[in-house]
Amino acid sequence: MYDAFAYDESVASTYERFTNLLGKVAEADETSAFLERLSRGGCALELGVGNGRVAVPLSERGVKVEGIDNSDSMLELLAKRTDLIKAWKGDIADFSSEHRYDLVYCVYGTFTLLSRREEQIACLRSAAEALKENGVVVIEVRVPSLDGFVSGQKTTAMFVDHENTFVNAVLHDPINQHFISTILWFSGASVTRLPQRVRYVYHQELDTMAECVGLGLTERWGDWARSAFTNESKGHISVYRRTSL
Ligand SMILES: C[S@@+](CC[C@H](N)C(=O)[O-])C[C@H]1O[C@@H](n2cnc3c(N)ncnc32)[C@H](O)[C@@H]1O
């Protein structure tokens, strides 16, 4: 069945340019420095590895990185870019690996692309099981915000320069904790649609889900530069360790 929210060929073909315009490619160096510290020079597994935006600079820092993704198109982008990262097709909501890792990480809100609570818990369980004894799980998600919503909908200008305009149209489904959005990317005479559905989570629900699978919070930061997590934070990076085996 066609999945309107999958990272298909049309999303993959624009991903590098899109993330570059939003500053996410530049940010990857800081992200990988943060993750390098936690992987202690060992090995890491990225959930939703995509085109290797973070995995590639992390492996260049000497960490052995592997990755899982469910999109053939994104995995092809990664394979074209490097052969240093072993990556395979799989569902981050339900994976197992014979290998054990110092670090299992899931960044850029990828965790919230799992649209059901049960899938999010299963993802954390699989991540916990894939850890070495002193390993850590790192999750980066946005702080859910209902600012600007009127009658459950909101349209914002996300990015504008002389060539590109990103207009984001979002619907809120409070029953399922979903934001269903489409970014309309106007560039020259063309328009590209980037649809997405996320199941948002507040940090306390994330901690509770993690506790359910034997993971306890050890660090939480407001950004990759390790700024404090405050009421003003737009997102957070949460680090968990196993509390029970
Ligand atoms: C927002 S992109 C992030 C890619 C990369 N981690 C980055 O930071 O640039 C989300 C990635 O997760 C993948 N993905 C989404 N849902 C997935 C699932 N259930 N299992 C595996 N991969 C998934 C997508 O194909 C896409 O490559």
Coordinates of N, CA and C and ligand atoms in Angstrom, one line a residue:
M1 N 0.8 -1.2 0.0 CA 0.0 0.0 0.0 C 0.9 1.3 0.0
Y2 N 0.4 2.3 -0.7 CA 1.2 3.5 -0.8 C 1.2 4.3 0.6
D3 N 2.3 4.6 1.1 CA 2.3 5.3 2.4 C 2.7 6.7 2.1
A4 N 1.7 7.6 2.3 CA 1.9 9.0 2.0 C 3.0 9.7 2.8
F5 N 3.4 9.0 3.9 CA 4.4 9.6 4.8 C 5.8 9.0 4.7
A6 N 5.9 8.1 3.8 CA 7.2 7.4 3.7 C 8.3 8.3 3.1
Y7 N 9.5 8.0 3.3 CA 10.6 8.8 2.7 C 10.9 8.1 1.4
D8 N 10.0 8.5 0.4 CA 10.1 7.8 -0.9 C 11.2 8.6 -1.8
E9 N 11.2 8.2 -3.1 CA 12.3 8.8 -3.9 C 12.2 10.3 -4.0
S10 N 11.0 10.8 -4.0 CA 10.9 12.3 -4.2 C 11.4 13.0 -3.0
V11 N 11.1 12.5 -1.8 CA 11.6 13.1 -0.5 C 13.2 12.9 -0.5
A12 N 13.6 11.7 -0.8 CA 15.1 11.4 -0.7 C 15.9 12.3 -1.7
S13 N 15.3 12.6 -2.8 CA 16.0 13.4 -3.8 C 16.2 14.8 -3.4
T14 N 15.4 15.3 -2.5 CA 15.5 16.7 -2.0 C 16.1 16.8 -0.6
Y15 N 16.3 15.7 0.0 CA 16.7 15.7 1.5 C 17.9 16.5 1.8
E16 N 19.0 16.2 1.0 CA 20.2 16.9 1.3 C 20.1 18.4 1.2
R17 N 19.4 18.9 0.1 CA 19.2 20.3 -0.1 C 18.3 20.9 0.9
F18 N 17.3 20.2 1.3 CA 16.3 20.6 2.3 C 17.0 20.8 3.6
T19 N 17.7 19.8 4.1 CA 18.4 19.9 5.4 C 19.5 20.9 5.4
N20 N 20.1 21.1 4.3 CA 21.1 22.1 4.2 C 20.6 23.5 4.4
L21 N 19.4 23.8 3.7 CA 18.8 25.1 3.8 C 18.4 25.4 5.2
L22 N 17.9 24.3 5.9 CA 17.5 24.5 7.3 C 18.6 24.5 8.4
G23 N 19.8 24.4 7.9 CA 21.0 24.4 8.8 C 21.3 23.1 9.5
K24 N 20.6 22.0 9.1 CA 20.8 20.8 9.7 C 22.1 20.1 9.3
V25 N 22.6 20.4 8.1 CA 23.9 19.8 7.7 C 25.0 20.4 8.5
A26 N 24.9 21.8 8.7 CA 26.0 22.5 9.4 C 25.9 22.0 10.9
E27 N 24.7 21.7 11.4 CA 24.6 21.3 12.8 C 25.2 19.9 13.1
A28 N 25.3 19.1 12.0 CA 25.7 17.7 12.2 C 27.1 17.5 12.9
D29 N 27.9 18.5 12.7 CA 29.3 18.4 13.3 C 29.2 18.5 14.8
E30 N 28.3 19.4 15.3 CA 28.1 19.5 16.8 C 27.4 18.3 17.3
T31 N 26.4 17.8 16.5 CA 25.7 16.6 16.9 C 26.7 15.4 17.0
S32 N 27.6 15.3 16.1 CA 28.5 14.1 16.1 C 29.5 14.3 17.2
A33 N 29.9 15.5 17.6 CA 30.8 15.7 18.7 C 30.2 15.3 20.0
F34 N 28.9 15.6 20.1 CA 28.1 15.2 21.3 C 28.1 13.7 21.4
L35 N 27.7 13.0 20.3 CA 27.6 11.6 20.2 C 28.9 10.8 20.4
E36 N 30.0 11.4 19.9 CA 31.3 10.8 20.0 C 31.6 10.6 21.5
R37 N 31.3 11.7 22.3 CA 31.6 11.6 23.7 C 30.9 10.4 24.4
L38 N 29.7 10.2 24.0 CA 28.9 9.1 24.6 C 29.2 7.7 24.1
S39 N 29.8 7.7 22.9 CA 30.1 6.4 22.3 C 31.5 5.9 22.8
R40 N 32.2 6.8 23.4 CA 33.5 6.4 24.0 C 34.4 5.7 23.1
G41 N 34.4 6.1 21.8 CA 35.3 5.5 20.8 C 34.9 4.1 20.3
G42 N 33.7 3.7 20.8 CA 33.3 2.3 20.5 C 32.4 2.3 19.2
C43 N 31.2 1.6 19.4 CA 30.4 1.4 18.2 C 29.0 2.0 18.5
A44 N 28.4 2.4 17.4 CA 27.1 3.1 17.6 C 26.1 2.6 16.5
L45 N 24.8 2.6 16.8 CA 23.7 2.3 15.9 C 22.8 3.4 15.8
E46 N 22.6 3.9 14.5 CA 21.6 5.0 14.3 C 20.3 4.5 13.9
L47 N 19.2 4.9 14.5 CA 17.8 4.4 14.2 C 17.3 5.5 13.2
G48 N 17.0 5.1 12.0 CA 16.5 6.0 10.9 C 17.7 6.8 10.4
V49 N 18.7 6.0 9.9 CA 20.0 6.6 9.6 C 20.0 7.6 8.4
G50 N 18.9 7.4 7.5 CA 18.8 8.3 6.4 C 20.0 8.4 5.5
N51 N 20.4 9.6 5.1 CA 21.5 9.7 4.1 C 22.8 9.8 4.8
G52 N 22.8 9.6 6.2 CA 24.1 9.6 6.9 C 24.5 11.0 7.3
R53 N 23.5 12.0 7.3 CA 23.8 13.3 7.7 C 24.6 13.4 9.0
V54 N 24.2 12.6 10.0 CA 25.0 12.5 11.3 C 25.9 11.3 11.3
A55 N 25.5 10.2 10.8 CA 26.3 9.0 10.8 C 27.7 9.2 10.2
V56 N 27.7 9.9 9.0 CA 29.0 10.1 8.3 C 30.0 10.9 9.2
P57 N 29.6 12.1 9.6 CA 30.6 12.8 10.4 C 31.0 12.1 11.7
L58 N 30.0 11.3 12.3 CA 30.4 10.5 13.5 C 31.4 9.4 13.2
S59 N 31.2 8.8 12.0 CA 32.2 7.7 11.7 C 33.5 8.3 11.3
E60 N 33.5 9.6 10.8 CA 34.8 10.3 10.5 C 35.6 10.6 11.8
R61 N 34.9 10.6 13.0 CA 35.5 10.8 14.2 C 36.0 9.5 14.9
G62 N 36.0 8.4 14.1 CA 36.5 7.2 14.6 C 35.6 6.2 15.2
V63 N 34.3 6.6 15.3 CA 33.3 5.7 15.9 C 32.8 4.8 14.8
K64 N 32.6 3.5 15.1 CA 32.1 2.5 14.1 C 30.6 2.6 14.1
V65 N 30.0 3.1 13.0 CA 28.6 3.4 13.0 C 27.9 2.5 12.1
E66 N 26.7 1.9 12.6 CA 25.8 1.2 11.8 C 24.5 1.8 11.8
G67 N 23.6 1.5 10.9 CA 22.3 2.1 10.8 C 21.2 1.3 10.3
I68 N 20.0 1.7 10.7 CA 18.7 1.0 10.2 C 17.9 2.1 9.5
D69 N 17.2 1.8 8.4 CA 16.2 2.7 7.9 C 15.3 1.8 7.1
N70 N 14.0 2.3 7.0 CA 13.0 1.5 6.2 C 12.8 2.0 4.8
S71 N 13.6 3.0 4.4 CA 13.5 3.6 3.1 C 14.6 3.2 2.1
D72 N 14.3 2.5 1.1 CA 15.3 2.1 0.1 C 16.0 3.3 -0.5
S73 N 15.2 4.4 -0.7 CA 15.7 5.6 -1.4 C 16.8 6.2 -0.5
M74 N 16.5 6.3 0.8 CA 17.4 6.9 1.8 C 18.7 6.0 1.9
L75 N 18.5 4.7 2.0 CA 19.6 3.8 2.1 C 20.5 3.9 0.9
E76 N 19.9 4.1 -0.3 CA 20.7 4.3 -1.5 C 21.6 5.5 -1.5
L77 N 21.0 6.6 -0.9 CA 21.8 7.9 -0.8 C 23.0 7.6 0.1
L78 N 22.7 6.9 1.2 CA 23.8 6.6 2.1 C 24.9 5.7 1.5
A79 N 24.5 4.7 0.7 CA 25.4 3.8 0.1 C 26.3 4.5 -1.0
K80 N 25.6 5.5 -1.6 CA 26.4 6.3 -2.7 C 27.5 7.2 -2.0
R81 N 27.2 7.6 -0.7 CA 28.0 8.5 0.0 C 29.2 7.9 0.6
T82 N 29.0 6.7 1.1 CA 30.1 6.0 1.9 C 29.9 4.5 1.9
D83 N 31.0 3.8 2.1 CA 30.9 2.3 2.3 C 31.4 2.0 3.7
L84 N 31.6 3.1 4.5 CA 32.1 2.8 5.9 C 31.0 2.5 6.9
I85 N 29.8 2.8 6.5 CA 28.7 2.6 7.4 C 27.8 1.4 7.0
K86 N 27.8 0.4 7.8 CA 26.9 -0.8 7.5 C 25.5 -0.4 7.8
A87 N 24.6 -0.5 6.8 CA 23.2 -0.1 7.1 C 22.3 -1.1 6.5
W88 N 21.2 -1.4 7.1 CA 20.2 -2.4 6.6 C 18.8 -1.9 6.7
K89 N 17.9 -2.5 5.8 CA 16.5 -2.1 5.8 C 15.8 -2.8 7.0
G90 N 15.1 -2.0 7.8 CA 14.4 -2.5 8.9 C 13.5 -1.5 9.5
D91 N 12.7 -1.9 10.4 CA 11.7 -1.0 11.1 C 12.3 -0.7 12.5
I92 N 12.5 0.5 12.8 CA 13.0 0.9 14.1 C 12.1 0.6 15.3
A93 N 10.8 0.3 14.9 CA 9.8 -0.1 15.9 C 10.0 -1.5 16.3
D94 N 10.7 -2.3 15.6 CA 10.8 -3.7 15.8 C 12.1 -4.2 15.2
F95 N 13.2 -4.1 15.9 CA 14.4 -4.6 15.3 C 15.2 -5.4 16.4
S96 N 16.1 -6.3 15.9 CA 17.0 -6.9 16.9 C 18.3 -7.0 16.2
S97 N 19.4 -7.0 17.0 CA 20.7 -7.1 16.4 C 21.5 -8.0 17.3
E98 N 22.3 -8.9 16.6 CA 23.2 -9.7 17.4 C 24.3 -8.9 18.0
H99 N 24.6 -7.8 17.4 CA 25.7 -7.0 17.8 C 25.2 -6.1 19.0
R100 N 26.1 -5.8 19.9 CA 25.7 -4.9 21.1 C 26.5 -3.6 20.9
Y101 N 25.9 -2.5 21.2 CA 26.5 -1.1 20.9 C 26.7 -0.3 22.2
D102 N 27.7 0.6 22.1 CA 28.0 1.5 23.2 C 26.9 2.6 23.2
L103 N 26.4 2.9 22.0 CA 25.4 4.0 21.8 C 24.4 3.6 20.7
V104 N 23.1 3.8 21.1 CA 22.0 3.7 20.1 C 21.4 5.0 20.1
Y105 N 21.2 5.7 18.9 CA 20.7 7.0 18.9 C 19.7 7.2 17.8
C106 N 18.8 8.2 18.1 CA 17.7 8.4 17.1 C 17.5 10.0 17.2
V107 N 17.8 10.7 16.1 CA 17.9 12.1 16.1 C 16.9 12.8 15.2
Y108 N 16.8 14.1 15.2 CA 16.0 14.9 14.3 C 14.5 14.5 14.3
G109 N 14.0 14.1 15.5 CA 12.6 13.8 15.6 C 12.1 12.5 15.0
T110 N 13.1 11.7 14.6 CA 12.7 10.5 13.9 C 11.9 9.6 14.8
F111 N 12.2 9.6 16.1 CA 11.4 8.8 17.0 C 9.9 9.0 16.9
T112 N 9.6 10.3 16.7 CA 8.1 10.7 16.7 C 7.5 10.4 15.3
L113 N 8.3 9.9 14.3 CA 7.7 9.4 13.1 C 7.0 8.0 13.4
L114 N 7.3 7.4 14.5 CA 6.5 6.2 14.9 C 5.2 6.7 15.4
S115 N 4.1 6.4 14.7 CA 2.8 7.2 15.0 C 1.9 6.5 16.0
R116 N 2.4 5.4 16.6 CA 1.6 4.8 17.7 C 2.5 4.7 19.0
R117 N 1.8 4.9 20.1 CA 2.6 4.8 21.4 C 3.3 3.4 21.5
E118 N 2.5 2.3 21.1 CA 3.1 1.0 21.2 C 4.4 0.9 20.4
E119 N 4.4 1.5 19.2 CA 5.6 1.5 18.4 C 6.8 2.2 19.0
Q120 N 6.4 3.3 19.7 CA 7.5 4.1 20.3 C 8.1 3.3 21.5
I121 N 7.2 2.6 22.3 CA 7.8 1.8 23.4 C 8.6 0.6 22.8
A122 N 8.1 0.0 21.8 CA 8.8 -1.1 21.2 C 10.2 -0.7 20.7
C123 N 10.3 0.5 20.1 CA 11.5 1.1 19.6 C 12.5 1.2 20.8
L124 N 12.0 1.8 21.9 CA 12.9 2.0 23.1 C 13.3 0.6 23.6
R125 N 12.4 -0.4 23.6 CA 12.8 -1.7 24.1 C 13.9 -2.3 23.2
S126 N 13.7 -2.2 21.9 CA 14.7 -2.8 21.0 C 16.1 -2.1 21.2
A127 N 16.0 -0.8 21.4 CA 17.2 0.0 21.6 C 17.9 -0.4 22.9
A128 N 17.1 -0.6 24.0 CA 17.7 -1.0 25.3 C 18.4 -2.4 25.1
E129 N 17.7 -3.3 24.4 CA 18.3 -4.6 24.2 C 19.6 -4.7 23.4
A130 N 19.7 -3.7 22.6 CA 20.9 -3.6 21.7 C 22.1 -3.0 22.3
L131 N 22.0 -2.6 23.6 CA 23.1 -1.9 24.3 C 24.1 -2.9 24.9
K132 N 25.3 -2.5 24.9 CA 26.3 -3.1 25.8 C 26.0 -2.7 27.3
E133 N 26.6 -3.3 28.2 CA 26.2 -3.1 29.6 C 26.2 -1.7 30.0
N134 N 27.2 -0.9 29.6 CA 27.3 0.5 30.0 C 26.9 1.5 28.9
G135 N 26.2 0.9 27.9 CA 25.8 1.7 26.7 C 24.7 2.7 27.1
V136 N 24.5 3.6 26.1 CA 23.4 4.6 26.3 C 22.5 4.8 25.1
V137 N 21.3 5.2 25.3 CA 20.4 5.5 24.2 C 20.2 7.0 24.2
V138 N 20.3 7.6 23.1 CA 20.1 9.1 22.9 C 18.9 9.3 22.0
I139 N 18.0 10.1 22.5 CA 16.8 10.5 21.7 C 16.7 12.0 21.6
E140 N 16.6 12.5 20.3 CA 16.4 14.0 20.1 C 15.0 14.2 19.5
V141 N 14.2 14.9 20.3 CA 12.8 15.2 19.8 C 12.5 16.7 20.1
R142 N 11.5 17.2 19.4 CA 11.1 18.6 19.6 C 10.1 18.6 20.8
V143 N 10.1 19.8 21.5 CA 9.1 20.0 22.5 C 7.8 20.3 21.8
P144 N 6.7 19.5 22.0 CA 5.4 19.8 21.3 C 4.9 21.2 21.6
S145 N 4.5 21.9 20.6 CA 4.0 23.3 20.9 C 2.7 23.5 20.1
L146 N 1.7 24.0 20.8 CA 0.4 24.3 20.2 C 0.3 25.8 19.9
D147 N 1.4 26.6 20.0 CA 1.4 28.0 19.7 C 0.9 28.2 18.3
G148 N 0.0 29.1 18.1 CA -0.4 29.6 16.8 C -1.5 28.7 16.2
F149 N -1.9 27.6 16.8 CA -3.0 26.8 16.2 C -4.3 27.5 16.5
V150 N -5.2 27.5 15.4 CA -6.5 28.0 15.5 C -7.4 27.0 14.9
S151 N -8.4 26.5 15.7 CA -9.3 25.4 15.3 C -8.5 24.2 14.8
G152 N -7.4 23.9 15.5 CA -6.7 22.7 15.2 C -5.8 22.8 14.0
Q153 N -5.6 24.0 13.5 CA -4.7 24.1 12.3 C -3.8 25.3 12.3
K154 N -2.7 25.2 11.6 CA -1.7 26.3 11.6 C -1.0 26.3 10.3
T155 N -0.7 27.4 9.8 CA 0.2 27.5 8.6 C 1.3 28.5 8.8
T156 N 2.5 28.1 8.6 CA 3.6 29.1 8.9 C 4.6 29.1 7.8
A157 N 5.3 30.2 7.7 CA 6.4 30.3 6.7 C 7.6 29.8 7.5
M158 N 8.1 28.7 7.1 CA 9.3 28.0 7.8 C 10.6 28.6 7.4
F159 N 10.7 28.9 6.1 CA 12.0 29.4 5.6 C 11.7 30.2 4.3
V160 N 12.4 31.3 4.2 CA 12.3 32.1 3.0 C 13.6 32.6 2.6
D161 N 14.1 32.4 1.4 CA 15.2 33.2 0.8 C 14.9 33.6 -0.6
H162 N 15.8 34.1 -1.3 CA 15.5 34.7 -2.6 C 15.0 33.6 -3.6
E163 N 15.3 32.3 -3.3 CA 14.9 31.3 -4.3 C 13.9 30.3 -3.8
N164 N 13.8 30.2 -2.4 CA 13.0 29.1 -1.8 C 12.0 29.6 -0.8
T165 N 10.8 29.1 -0.8 CA 9.9 29.4 0.3 C 9.3 28.1 0.8
F166 N 9.4 27.8 2.1 CA 8.8 26.6 2.7 C 7.6 27.1 3.5
V167 N 6.4 26.6 3.1 CA 5.2 26.9 3.8 C 4.7 25.6 4.5
N168 N 4.5 25.6 5.8 CA 4.2 24.4 6.5 C 2.7 24.5 7.0
A169 N 1.9 23.6 6.4 CA 0.5 23.5 6.8 C 0.3 22.3 7.8
V170 N -0.2 22.6 9.0 CA -0.2 21.5 10.0 C -1.6 21.4 10.6
L171 N -2.1 20.1 10.7 CA -3.3 19.8 11.5 C -3.0 19.1 12.8
H172 N -3.7 19.5 13.8 CA -3.5 18.8 15.1 C -4.6 17.8 15.4
D173 N -4.2 16.6 15.7 CA -5.2 15.5 16.1 C -4.9 15.2 17.5
P174 N -5.6 15.8 18.5 CA -5.2 15.7 19.9 C -5.5 14.3 20.4
I175 N -6.5 13.6 19.9 CA -6.8 12.2 20.4 C -5.6 11.3 20.2
N176 N -4.9 11.4 19.0 CA -3.8 10.5 18.8 C -2.4 11.2 19.0
Q177 N -2.5 12.4 19.5 CA -1.2 13.2 19.7 C -0.4 13.3 18.4
H178 N -1.2 13.6 17.3 CA -0.5 13.7 16.0 C -0.5 15.1 15.5
F179 N 0.6 15.5 14.9 CA 0.7 16.6 14.0 C 0.8 16.1 12.6
I180 N -0.2 16.4 11.7 CA -0.1 15.9 10.3 C 0.2 17.1 9.5
S181 N 1.3 17.1 8.8 CA 1.7 18.3 8.1 C 2.1 18.1 6.7
T182 N 2.1 19.1 5.9 CA 2.8 19.1 4.6 C 3.6 20.4 4.4
I183 N 4.8 20.2 4.1 CA 5.6 21.4 3.8 C 5.5 21.5 2.3
L184 N 5.1 22.7 1.9 CA 5.1 23.1 0.4 C 6.3 23.9 0.1
W185 N 7.2 23.3 -0.7 CA 8.5 24.0 -1.0 C 8.4 24.6 -2.4
F186 N 8.3 25.9 -2.4 CA 8.2 26.6 -3.7 C 9.7 27.0 -4.1
S187 N 10.1 26.6 -5.2 CA 11.4 26.9 -5.7 C 11.4 27.2 -7.2
G188 N 11.7 28.4 -7.6 CA 11.5 28.8 -9.0 C 10.0 28.5 -9.3
A189 N 9.8 27.8 -10.4 CA 8.4 27.6 -10.9 C 7.8 26.3 -10.3
S190 N 8.6 25.5 -9.5 CA 8.1 24.2 -9.1 C 7.7 24.2 -7.6
V191 N 6.8 23.3 -7.3 CA 6.4 23.1 -5.9 C 6.6 21.6 -5.5
T192 N 7.3 21.3 -4.4 CA 7.4 20.0 -3.9 C 6.7 19.8 -2.6
R193 N 6.0 18.7 -2.5 CA 5.2 18.5 -1.2 C 6.0 17.5 -0.3
L194 N 6.2 17.8 0.9 CA 6.8 17.0 1.9 C 5.9 16.7 3.0
P195 N 5.1 15.6 2.9 CA 4.1 15.2 3.9 C 4.8 14.5 5.1
Q196 N 4.2 14.7 6.3 CA 4.8 14.0 7.5 C 3.7 13.9 8.6
R197 N 3.7 12.8 9.3 CA 2.9 12.6 10.5 C 3.7 12.3 11.7
V198 N 3.6 13.0 12.7 CA 4.4 12.7 13.9 C 3.4 12.4 15.1
R199 N 3.8 11.5 16.0 CA 3.2 11.4 17.3 C 4.1 12.1 18.3
Y200 N 3.6 13.3 18.7 CA 4.5 14.1 19.6 C 4.4 13.5 21.0
V201 N 5.6 13.7 21.7 CA 5.6 13.3 23.1 C 6.3 14.4 23.9
Y202 N 5.7 14.6 25.1 CA 6.4 15.5 26.1 C 7.5 14.7 26.7
H203 N 8.5 15.4 27.3 CA 9.6 14.7 27.9 C 9.2 13.7 29.0
Q204 N 8.2 14.1 29.7 CA 7.8 13.2 30.9 C 7.2 11.9 30.3
E205 N 6.5 12.0 29.2 CA 6.0 10.7 28.7 C 7.1 9.9 28.1
L206 N 8.1 10.6 27.5 CA 9.2 9.8 27.0 C 10.0 9.1 28.1
D207 N 10.1 9.8 29.2 CA 10.8 9.2 30.4 C 10.0 8.0 30.9
T208 N 8.7 8.1 30.9 CA 7.8 7.0 31.4 C 7.9 5.8 30.5
M209 N 7.9 6.1 29.2 CA 8.0 5.0 28.2 C 9.4 4.3 28.4
A210 N 10.4 5.1 28.6 CA 11.8 4.5 28.7 C 11.8 3.7 30.0
E211 N 11.2 4.2 31.1 CA 11.2 3.4 32.4 C 10.6 2.1 32.2
C212 N 9.5 2.1 31.3 CA 8.8 0.8 31.1 C 9.7 -0.3 30.5
V213 N 10.8 0.1 29.8 CA 11.6 -0.9 29.2 C 13.0 -0.9 29.9
G214 N 13.1 -0.4 31.1 CA 14.3 -0.5 31.9 C 15.3 0.5 31.6
L215 N 14.9 1.7 31.1 CA 15.9 2.7 30.8 C 15.6 3.9 31.7
G216 N 16.7 4.5 32.3 CA 16.5 5.6 33.2 C 17.3 6.8 32.6
L217 N 16.7 8.0 32.8 CA 17.3 9.2 32.3 C 18.6 9.6 33.1
T218 N 19.6 9.9 32.3 CA 20.9 10.3 33.0 C 21.3 11.7 32.6
E219 N 20.9 12.2 31.4 CA 21.2 13.6 31.0 C 20.0 14.1 30.2
R220 N 19.8 15.4 30.3 CA 18.8 16.0 29.3 C 19.3 17.4 29.0
W221 N 19.5 17.7 27.7 CA 20.0 19.0 27.2 C 19.0 19.7 26.3
G222 N 19.1 21.0 26.2 CA 18.2 21.8 25.3 C 18.7 21.8 23.9
D223 N 20.0 21.5 23.7 CA 20.5 21.5 22.3 C 21.9 20.7 22.3
W224 N 22.5 20.6 21.1 CA 23.7 19.7 21.0 C 24.9 20.4 21.7
A225 N 24.8 21.8 21.9 CA 25.9 22.5 22.6 C 25.8 22.3 24.1
R226 N 24.8 21.5 24.5 CA 24.6 21.1 25.9 C 24.1 22.4 26.7
S227 N 23.2 23.2 26.1 CA 22.5 24.2 26.8 C 21.5 23.6 27.8
A228 N 21.2 24.3 28.8 CA 20.2 23.7 29.8 C 18.9 23.5 29.1
F229 N 18.1 22.5 29.5 CA 16.7 22.3 29.1 C 15.8 23.2 29.9
T230 N 15.1 24.2 29.3 CA 14.3 25.1 30.1 C 12.9 25.2 29.4
N231 N 12.1 26.1 30.0 CA 10.8 26.3 29.5 C 10.8 26.9 28.1
E232 N 12.0 27.5 27.7 CA 12.1 28.1 26.4 C 12.7 27.1 25.3
S233 N 13.1 26.0 25.8 CA 13.7 25.0 24.8 C 12.7 24.6 23.8
K234 N 13.2 24.5 22.5 CA 12.3 24.1 21.4 C 12.4 22.5 21.2
G235 N 13.4 21.9 21.8 CA 13.6 20.5 21.7 C 14.5 20.0 22.8
H236 N 14.7 18.7 22.9 CA 15.7 18.2 23.9 C 16.4 17.0 23.4
I237 N 17.5 16.8 24.0 CA 18.3 15.6 23.8 C 18.4 14.8 25.1
S238 N 17.8 13.6 25.1 CA 17.7 12.9 26.3 C 18.6 11.6 26.3
V239 N 19.3 11.4 27.3 CA 20.3 10.3 27.4 C 19.8 9.3 28.4
Y240 N 19.7 8.0 28.0 CA 19.2 7.0 29.0 C 20.2 5.9 29.1
R241 N 20.2 5.3 30.3 CA 21.0 4.1 30.6 C 20.1 3.0 31.1
R242 N 20.6 1.8 30.9 CA 19.8 0.7 31.5 C 19.8 0.7 33.0
T243 N 18.6 0.5 33.6 CA 18.5 0.4 35.0 C 18.3 -1.0 35.5
S244 N 17.9 -1.9 34.6 CA 17.7 -3.3 34.9 C 18.1 -4.1 33.7
L245 N 18.5 -5.3 33.9 CA 19.0 -6.2 32.8 C 17.9 -7.3 32.6
Ligands
LIG1 C1 13.9 12.9 9.6 S1 14.8 11.7 8.7 C2 16.3 11.6 9.7 C3 17.4 11.0 8.9 C4 18.8 11.2 9.6 N1 18.7 10.5 10.9 C5 19.1 12.6 9.9 O1 19.2 13.0 11.0 O2 19.3 13.4 8.9 C6 14.0 10.2 9.2 C7 14.5 8.9 8.7 O3 13.9 7.8 9.4 C8 13.5 6.8 8.5 N2 12.3 6.2 9.1 C9 11.1 6.7 9.3 N3 10.3 5.8 10.0 C10 11.1 4.6 10.1 C11 10.9 3.3 10.6 N4 9.7 3.0 11.2 N5 11.9 2.4 10.6 C12 13.1 2.8 10.0 N6 13.3 4.0 9.5 C13 12.4 4.9 9.5 C14 13.2 7.6 7.2 O4 13.2 6.8 6.1 C15 14.3 8.7 7.2 O5 15.4 8.3 6.6

